[in-house]
mmCIF file of C-alpha atoms and ligand atoms in Angstrom:
data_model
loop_
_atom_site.group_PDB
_atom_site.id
_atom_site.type_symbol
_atom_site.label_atom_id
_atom_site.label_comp_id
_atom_site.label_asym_id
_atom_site.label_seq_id
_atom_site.Cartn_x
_atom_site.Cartn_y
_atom_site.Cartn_z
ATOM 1 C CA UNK A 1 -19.624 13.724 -16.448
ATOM 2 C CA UNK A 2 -17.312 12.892 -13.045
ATOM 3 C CA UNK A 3 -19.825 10.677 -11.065
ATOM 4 C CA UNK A 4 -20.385 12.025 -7.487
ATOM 5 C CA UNK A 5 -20.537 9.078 -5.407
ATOM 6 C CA UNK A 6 -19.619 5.348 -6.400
ATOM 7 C CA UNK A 7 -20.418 2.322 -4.619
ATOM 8 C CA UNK A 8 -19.447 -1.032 -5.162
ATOM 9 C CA UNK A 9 -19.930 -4.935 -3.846
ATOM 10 C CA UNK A 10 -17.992 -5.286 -0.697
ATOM 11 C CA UNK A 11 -17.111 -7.190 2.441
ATOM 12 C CA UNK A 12 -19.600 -6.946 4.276
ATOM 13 C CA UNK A 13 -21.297 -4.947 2.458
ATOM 14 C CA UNK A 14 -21.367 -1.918 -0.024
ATOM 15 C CA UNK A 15 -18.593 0.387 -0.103
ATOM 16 C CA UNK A 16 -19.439 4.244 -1.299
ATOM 17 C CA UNK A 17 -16.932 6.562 -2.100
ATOM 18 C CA UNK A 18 -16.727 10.119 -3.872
ATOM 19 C CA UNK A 19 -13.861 10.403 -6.227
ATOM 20 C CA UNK A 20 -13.027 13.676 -5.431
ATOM 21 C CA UNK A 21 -12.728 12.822 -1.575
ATOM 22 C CA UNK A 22 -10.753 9.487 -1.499
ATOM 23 C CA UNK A 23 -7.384 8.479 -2.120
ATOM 24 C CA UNK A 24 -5.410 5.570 -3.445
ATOM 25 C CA UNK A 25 -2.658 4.825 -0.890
ATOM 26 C CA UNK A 26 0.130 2.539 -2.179
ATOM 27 C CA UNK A 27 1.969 1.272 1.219
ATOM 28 C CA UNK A 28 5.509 0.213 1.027
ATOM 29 C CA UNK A 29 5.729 -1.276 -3.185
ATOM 30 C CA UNK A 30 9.892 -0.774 -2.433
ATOM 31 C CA UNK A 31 12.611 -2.962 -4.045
ATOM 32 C CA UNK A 32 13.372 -3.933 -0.100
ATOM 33 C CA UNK A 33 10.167 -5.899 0.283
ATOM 34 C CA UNK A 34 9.573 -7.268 -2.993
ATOM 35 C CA UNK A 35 12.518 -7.957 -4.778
ATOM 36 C CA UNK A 36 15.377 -10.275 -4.399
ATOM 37 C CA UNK A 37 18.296 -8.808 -2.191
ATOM 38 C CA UNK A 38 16.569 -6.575 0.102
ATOM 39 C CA UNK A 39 15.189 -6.650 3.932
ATOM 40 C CA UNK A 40 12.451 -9.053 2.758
ATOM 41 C CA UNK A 41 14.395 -11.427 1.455
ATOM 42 C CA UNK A 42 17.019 -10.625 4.270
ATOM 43 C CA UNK A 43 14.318 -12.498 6.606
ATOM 44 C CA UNK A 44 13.985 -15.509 5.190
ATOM 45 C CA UNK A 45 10.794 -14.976 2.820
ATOM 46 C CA UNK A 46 10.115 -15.635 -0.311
ATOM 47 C CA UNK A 47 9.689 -12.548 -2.189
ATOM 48 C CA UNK A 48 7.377 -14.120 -5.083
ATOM 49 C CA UNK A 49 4.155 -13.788 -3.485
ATOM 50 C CA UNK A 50 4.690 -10.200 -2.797
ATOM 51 C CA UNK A 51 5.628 -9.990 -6.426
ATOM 52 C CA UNK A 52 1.717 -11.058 -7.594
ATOM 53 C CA UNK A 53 0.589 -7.513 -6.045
ATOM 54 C CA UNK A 54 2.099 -5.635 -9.072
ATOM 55 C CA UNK A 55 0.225 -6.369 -12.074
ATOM 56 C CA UNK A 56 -3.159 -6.172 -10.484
ATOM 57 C CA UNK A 57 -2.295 -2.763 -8.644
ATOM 58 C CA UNK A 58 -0.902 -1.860 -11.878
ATOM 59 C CA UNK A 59 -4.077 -1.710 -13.633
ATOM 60 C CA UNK A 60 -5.597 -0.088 -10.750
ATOM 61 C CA UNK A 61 -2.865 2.774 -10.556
ATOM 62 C CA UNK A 62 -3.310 3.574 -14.063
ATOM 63 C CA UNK A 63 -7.339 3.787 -14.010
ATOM 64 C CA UNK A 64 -7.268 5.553 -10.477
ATOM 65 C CA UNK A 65 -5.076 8.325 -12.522
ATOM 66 C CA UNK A 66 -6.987 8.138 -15.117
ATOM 67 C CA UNK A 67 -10.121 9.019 -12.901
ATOM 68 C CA UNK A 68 -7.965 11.987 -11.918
ATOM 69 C CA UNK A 69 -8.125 11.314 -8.138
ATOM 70 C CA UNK A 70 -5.486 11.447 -5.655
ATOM 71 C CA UNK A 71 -2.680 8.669 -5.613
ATOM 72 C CA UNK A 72 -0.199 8.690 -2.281
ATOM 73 C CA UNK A 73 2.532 6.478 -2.159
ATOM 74 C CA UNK A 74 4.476 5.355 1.073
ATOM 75 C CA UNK A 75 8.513 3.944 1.853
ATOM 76 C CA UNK A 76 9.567 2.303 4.987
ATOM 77 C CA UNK A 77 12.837 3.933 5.907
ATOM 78 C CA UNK A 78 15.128 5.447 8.218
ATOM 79 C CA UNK A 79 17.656 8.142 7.883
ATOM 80 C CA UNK A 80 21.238 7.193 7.208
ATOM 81 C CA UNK A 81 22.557 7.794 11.259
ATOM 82 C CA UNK A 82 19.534 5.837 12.199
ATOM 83 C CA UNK A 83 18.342 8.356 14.538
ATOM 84 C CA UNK A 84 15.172 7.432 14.095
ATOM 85 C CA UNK A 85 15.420 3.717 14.090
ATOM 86 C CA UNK A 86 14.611 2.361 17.810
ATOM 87 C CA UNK A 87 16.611 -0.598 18.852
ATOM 88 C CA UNK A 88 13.786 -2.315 19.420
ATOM 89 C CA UNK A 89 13.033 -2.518 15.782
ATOM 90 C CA UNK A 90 16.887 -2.537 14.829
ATOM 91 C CA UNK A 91 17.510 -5.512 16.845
ATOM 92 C CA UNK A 92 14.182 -7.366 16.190
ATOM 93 C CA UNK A 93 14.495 -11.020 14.411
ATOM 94 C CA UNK A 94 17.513 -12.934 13.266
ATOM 95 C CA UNK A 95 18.236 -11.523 9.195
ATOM 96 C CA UNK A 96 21.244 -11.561 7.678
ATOM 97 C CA UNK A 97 21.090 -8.013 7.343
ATOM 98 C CA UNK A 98 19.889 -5.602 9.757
ATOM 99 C CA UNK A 99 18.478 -2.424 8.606
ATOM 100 C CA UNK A 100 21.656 0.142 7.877
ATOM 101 C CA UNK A 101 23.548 -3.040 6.358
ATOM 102 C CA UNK A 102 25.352 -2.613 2.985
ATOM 103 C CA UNK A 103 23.169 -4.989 0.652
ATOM 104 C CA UNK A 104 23.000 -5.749 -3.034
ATOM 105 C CA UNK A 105 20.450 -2.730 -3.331
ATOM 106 C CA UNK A 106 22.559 -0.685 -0.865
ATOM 107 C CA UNK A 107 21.873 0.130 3.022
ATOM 108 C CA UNK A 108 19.061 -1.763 3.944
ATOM 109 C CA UNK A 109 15.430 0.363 4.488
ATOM 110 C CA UNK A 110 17.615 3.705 4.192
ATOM 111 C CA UNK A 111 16.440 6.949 2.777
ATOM 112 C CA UNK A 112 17.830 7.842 -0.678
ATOM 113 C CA UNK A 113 19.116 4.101 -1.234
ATOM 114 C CA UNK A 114 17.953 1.909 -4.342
ATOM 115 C CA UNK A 115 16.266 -0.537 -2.535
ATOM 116 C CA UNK A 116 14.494 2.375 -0.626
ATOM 117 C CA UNK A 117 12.411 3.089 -3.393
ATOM 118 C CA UNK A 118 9.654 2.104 -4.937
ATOM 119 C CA UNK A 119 9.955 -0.452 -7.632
ATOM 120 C CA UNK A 120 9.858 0.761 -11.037
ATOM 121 C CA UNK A 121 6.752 -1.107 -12.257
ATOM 122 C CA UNK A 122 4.443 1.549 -9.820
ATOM 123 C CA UNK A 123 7.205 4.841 -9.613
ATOM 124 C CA UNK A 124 5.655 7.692 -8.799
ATOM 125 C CA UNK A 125 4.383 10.438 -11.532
ATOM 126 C CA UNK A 126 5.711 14.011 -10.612
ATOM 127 C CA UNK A 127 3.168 15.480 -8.437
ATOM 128 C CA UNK A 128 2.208 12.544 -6.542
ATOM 129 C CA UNK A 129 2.548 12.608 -2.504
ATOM 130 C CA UNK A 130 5.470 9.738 -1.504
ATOM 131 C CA UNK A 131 5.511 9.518 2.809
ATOM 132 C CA UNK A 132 8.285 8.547 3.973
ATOM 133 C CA UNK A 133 7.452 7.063 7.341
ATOM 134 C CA UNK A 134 9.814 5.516 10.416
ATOM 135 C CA UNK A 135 7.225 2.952 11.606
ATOM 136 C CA UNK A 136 4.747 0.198 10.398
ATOM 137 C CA UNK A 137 1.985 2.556 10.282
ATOM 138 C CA UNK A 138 1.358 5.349 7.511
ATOM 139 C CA UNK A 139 0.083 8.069 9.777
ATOM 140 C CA UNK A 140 3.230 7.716 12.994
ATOM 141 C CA UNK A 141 5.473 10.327 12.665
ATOM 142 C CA UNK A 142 4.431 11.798 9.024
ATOM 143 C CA UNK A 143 2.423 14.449 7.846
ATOM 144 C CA UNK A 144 -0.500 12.011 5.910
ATOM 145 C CA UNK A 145 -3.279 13.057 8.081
ATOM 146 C CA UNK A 146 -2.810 17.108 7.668
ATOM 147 C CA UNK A 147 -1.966 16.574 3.547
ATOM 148 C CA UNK A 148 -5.485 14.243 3.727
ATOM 149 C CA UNK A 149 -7.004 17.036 5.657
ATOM 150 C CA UNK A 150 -6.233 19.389 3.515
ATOM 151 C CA UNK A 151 -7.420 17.735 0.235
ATOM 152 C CA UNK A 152 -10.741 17.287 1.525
ATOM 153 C CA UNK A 153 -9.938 13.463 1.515
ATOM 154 C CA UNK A 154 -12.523 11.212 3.660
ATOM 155 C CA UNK A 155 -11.734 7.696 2.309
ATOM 156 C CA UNK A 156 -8.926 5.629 1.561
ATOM 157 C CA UNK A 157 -8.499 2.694 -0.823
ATOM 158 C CA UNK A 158 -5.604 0.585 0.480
ATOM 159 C CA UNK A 159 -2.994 -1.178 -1.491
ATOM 160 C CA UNK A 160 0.881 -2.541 -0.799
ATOM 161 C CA UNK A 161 2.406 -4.566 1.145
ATOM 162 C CA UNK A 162 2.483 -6.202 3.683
ATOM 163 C CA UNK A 163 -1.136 -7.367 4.501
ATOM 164 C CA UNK A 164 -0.504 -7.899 8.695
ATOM 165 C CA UNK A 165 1.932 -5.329 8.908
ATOM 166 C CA UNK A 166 1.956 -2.020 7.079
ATOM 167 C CA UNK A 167 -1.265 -2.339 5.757
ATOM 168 C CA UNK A 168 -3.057 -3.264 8.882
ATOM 169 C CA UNK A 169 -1.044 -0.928 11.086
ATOM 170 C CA UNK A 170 -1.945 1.922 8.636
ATOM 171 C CA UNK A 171 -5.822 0.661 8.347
ATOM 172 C CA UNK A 172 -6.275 0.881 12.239
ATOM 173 C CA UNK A 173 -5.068 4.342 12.157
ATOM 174 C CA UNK A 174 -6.957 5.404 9.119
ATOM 175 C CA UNK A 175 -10.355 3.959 10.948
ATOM 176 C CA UNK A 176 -9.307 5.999 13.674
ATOM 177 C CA UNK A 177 -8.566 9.217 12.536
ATOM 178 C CA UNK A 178 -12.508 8.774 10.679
ATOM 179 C CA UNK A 179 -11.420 7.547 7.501
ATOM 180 C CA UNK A 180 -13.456 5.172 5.503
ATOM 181 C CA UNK A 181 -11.122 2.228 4.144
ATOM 182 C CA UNK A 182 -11.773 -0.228 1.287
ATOM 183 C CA UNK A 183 -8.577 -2.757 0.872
ATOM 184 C CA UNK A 184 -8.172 -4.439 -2.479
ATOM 185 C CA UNK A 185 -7.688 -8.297 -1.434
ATOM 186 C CA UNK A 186 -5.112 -8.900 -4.474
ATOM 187 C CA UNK A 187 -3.551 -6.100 -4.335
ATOM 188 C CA UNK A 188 -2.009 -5.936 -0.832
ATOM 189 C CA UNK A 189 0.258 -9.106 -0.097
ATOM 190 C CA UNK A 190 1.902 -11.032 2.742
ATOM 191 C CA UNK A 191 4.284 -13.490 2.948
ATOM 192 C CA UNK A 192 2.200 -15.861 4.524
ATOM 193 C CA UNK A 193 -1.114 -16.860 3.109
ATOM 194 C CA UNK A 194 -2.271 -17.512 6.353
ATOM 195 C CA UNK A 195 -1.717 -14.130 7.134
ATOM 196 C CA UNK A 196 -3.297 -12.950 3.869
ATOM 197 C CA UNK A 197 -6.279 -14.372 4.703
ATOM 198 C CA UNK A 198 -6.791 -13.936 8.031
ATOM 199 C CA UNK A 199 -5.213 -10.324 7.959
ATOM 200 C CA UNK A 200 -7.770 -9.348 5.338
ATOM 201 C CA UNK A 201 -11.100 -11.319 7.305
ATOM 202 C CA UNK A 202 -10.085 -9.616 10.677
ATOM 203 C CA UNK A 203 -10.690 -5.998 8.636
ATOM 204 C CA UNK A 204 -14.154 -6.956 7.333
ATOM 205 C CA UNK A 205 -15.358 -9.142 9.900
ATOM 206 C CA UNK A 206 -17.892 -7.479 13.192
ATOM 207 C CA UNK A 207 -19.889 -5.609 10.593
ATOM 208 C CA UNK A 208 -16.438 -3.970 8.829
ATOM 209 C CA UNK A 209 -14.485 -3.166 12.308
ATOM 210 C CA UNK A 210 -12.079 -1.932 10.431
ATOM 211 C CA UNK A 211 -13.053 -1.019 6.689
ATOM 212 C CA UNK A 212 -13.861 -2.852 3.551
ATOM 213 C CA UNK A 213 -12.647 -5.585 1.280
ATOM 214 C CA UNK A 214 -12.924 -6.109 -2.285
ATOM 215 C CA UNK A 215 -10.968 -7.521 -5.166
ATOM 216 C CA UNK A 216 -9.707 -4.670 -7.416
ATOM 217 C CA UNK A 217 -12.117 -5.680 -10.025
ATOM 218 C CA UNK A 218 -15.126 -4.429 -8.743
ATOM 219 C CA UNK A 219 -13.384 -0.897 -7.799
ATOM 220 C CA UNK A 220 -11.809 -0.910 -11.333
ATOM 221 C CA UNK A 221 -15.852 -2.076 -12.449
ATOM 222 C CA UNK A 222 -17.571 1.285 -10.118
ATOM 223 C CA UNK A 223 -14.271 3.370 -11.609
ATOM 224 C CA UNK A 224 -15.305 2.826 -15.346
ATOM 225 C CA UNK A 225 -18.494 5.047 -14.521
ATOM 226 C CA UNK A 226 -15.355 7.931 -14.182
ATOM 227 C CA UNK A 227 -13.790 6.964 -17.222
ATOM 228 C CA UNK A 228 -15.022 3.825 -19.160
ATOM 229 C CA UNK A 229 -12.318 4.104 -21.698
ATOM 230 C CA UNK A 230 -9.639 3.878 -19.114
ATOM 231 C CA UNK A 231 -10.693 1.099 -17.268
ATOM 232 C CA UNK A 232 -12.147 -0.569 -20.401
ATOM 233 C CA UNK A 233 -8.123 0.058 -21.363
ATOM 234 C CA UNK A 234 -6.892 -1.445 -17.843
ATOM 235 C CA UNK A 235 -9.448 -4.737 -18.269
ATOM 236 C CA UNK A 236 -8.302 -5.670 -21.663
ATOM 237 C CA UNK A 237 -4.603 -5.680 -20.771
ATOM 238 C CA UNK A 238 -5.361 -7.798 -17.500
ATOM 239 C CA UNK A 239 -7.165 -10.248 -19.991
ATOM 240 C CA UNK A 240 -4.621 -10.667 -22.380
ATOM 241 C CA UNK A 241 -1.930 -11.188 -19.704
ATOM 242 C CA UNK A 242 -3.926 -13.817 -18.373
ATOM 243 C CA UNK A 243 -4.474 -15.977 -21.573
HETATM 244 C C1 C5J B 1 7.352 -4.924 7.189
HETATM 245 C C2 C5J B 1 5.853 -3.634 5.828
HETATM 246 N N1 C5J B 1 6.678 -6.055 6.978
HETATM 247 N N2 C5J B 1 5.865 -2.702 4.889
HETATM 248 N N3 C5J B 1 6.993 -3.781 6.558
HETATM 249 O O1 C5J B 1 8.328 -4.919 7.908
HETATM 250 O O2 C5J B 1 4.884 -4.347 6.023
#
């Protein structure tokens, strides 16, 4: 039987959560960040350490479906006529190609280009919510809070990329709009390990200012009171990768 409440080890302390009222949100897994060829690269970083997110949130995606709760994926874009594209963020930095630009995985951050989307490894099952959102931040300008309203949803466990940016910006909203937020250490990445590990203490630290942190295997360890055999499924395949 579906367990009503689950609560696992956490910085700084415990993290509860009912199933049926919290949602995995997968920030920004596109081909532009994490792959070779797209905005991230564009920048001058090394796409690699992004790359480390997928296998772990991999496992997690699967036994979070598998435990039949709600799974909301996000995509950094901007229309093609980049109306909604300020030029403060179009003109922001020095890469060698600005958002709009024709790249290797077509116009850079654009809606309805390859390197848009989400990279294969994590694509969306029919049914699940994708936001496409304008800014840094997962609740600016979309509909997230009303469809997490409306599902009843009261917690959030927080995945993608990047650490600092998205998935900060989107975990100071969340905190603010009420909702409870656990982030999964390895499976949100930066660019910059000092940012990884500073961007993940600044959430936890003053008594959990702004949510939780844990590594995804003591969610995936709470989740197997859902559905053992899923995330007994999900362990065994992160064990054998690993030898
Ligand atoms: C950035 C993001 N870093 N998804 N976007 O520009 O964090």
């Amino acid at each position: 039987m579906p367990a009503d409440r689950l609560t696992l080890p956490a910085d700084p302390g415990p993290f509860s959560f009912e199933p049926a009222r919290t949602a995995l949100l997968l920030i920004d897994m596109q081909r532009d960040f994490v792959e070779r060829g797209g905005f991230g690269e564009s920048l001058g970083n090394d796409v690699g350490l992004l790359r480390e997110v997928i296998p772990p949130l991999q496992e997690v995606l699967a036994a979070t479906r598998a435990a039949g709760m709600t799974v909301i994926h996000t995509r950094e874009g901007h229309c093609s006529d980049l109306t909604d594209c300020p030029p403060a963020k179009l003109n922001r930095g020095n890469p060698t190609m600005r958002i709009g630009d024709l790249g290797p995985k077509g116009r850079i951050l654009i809606r309805g280009e390859y390197g848009h989307d989400i990279v294969d490894e994590l694509a969306p099952l029919p049914g699940e919510v994708v936001i496409d959102k304008p800014g840094k931040g997962s609740f600016y300008a979309t509909e997230l809070h009303e469809l997490l309203q409306i599902a009843g949803i009261t917690s959030l466990i927080v995945t993608g990329v990047t650490t600092e940016v998205c998935v900060h910006t989107s975990v100071r909203e969340a905190n603010d709009r009420g909702y409870e937020c656990l982030v999964l250490a390895d499976c949100v990445g930066s660019y910059f390990p000092e940012f990884q590990e500073a961007g993940l203490a600044m959430i936890a630290a003053q008594g959990g200012i702004f949510g939780w942190v844990s590594p995804s295997a003591a969610y995936l360890e709470a989740l197997s009171a859902v559905n053992p055999a899923a995330v007994g499924a999900a362990t065994s395949r992160g064990r054998s990768r690993s030898t």
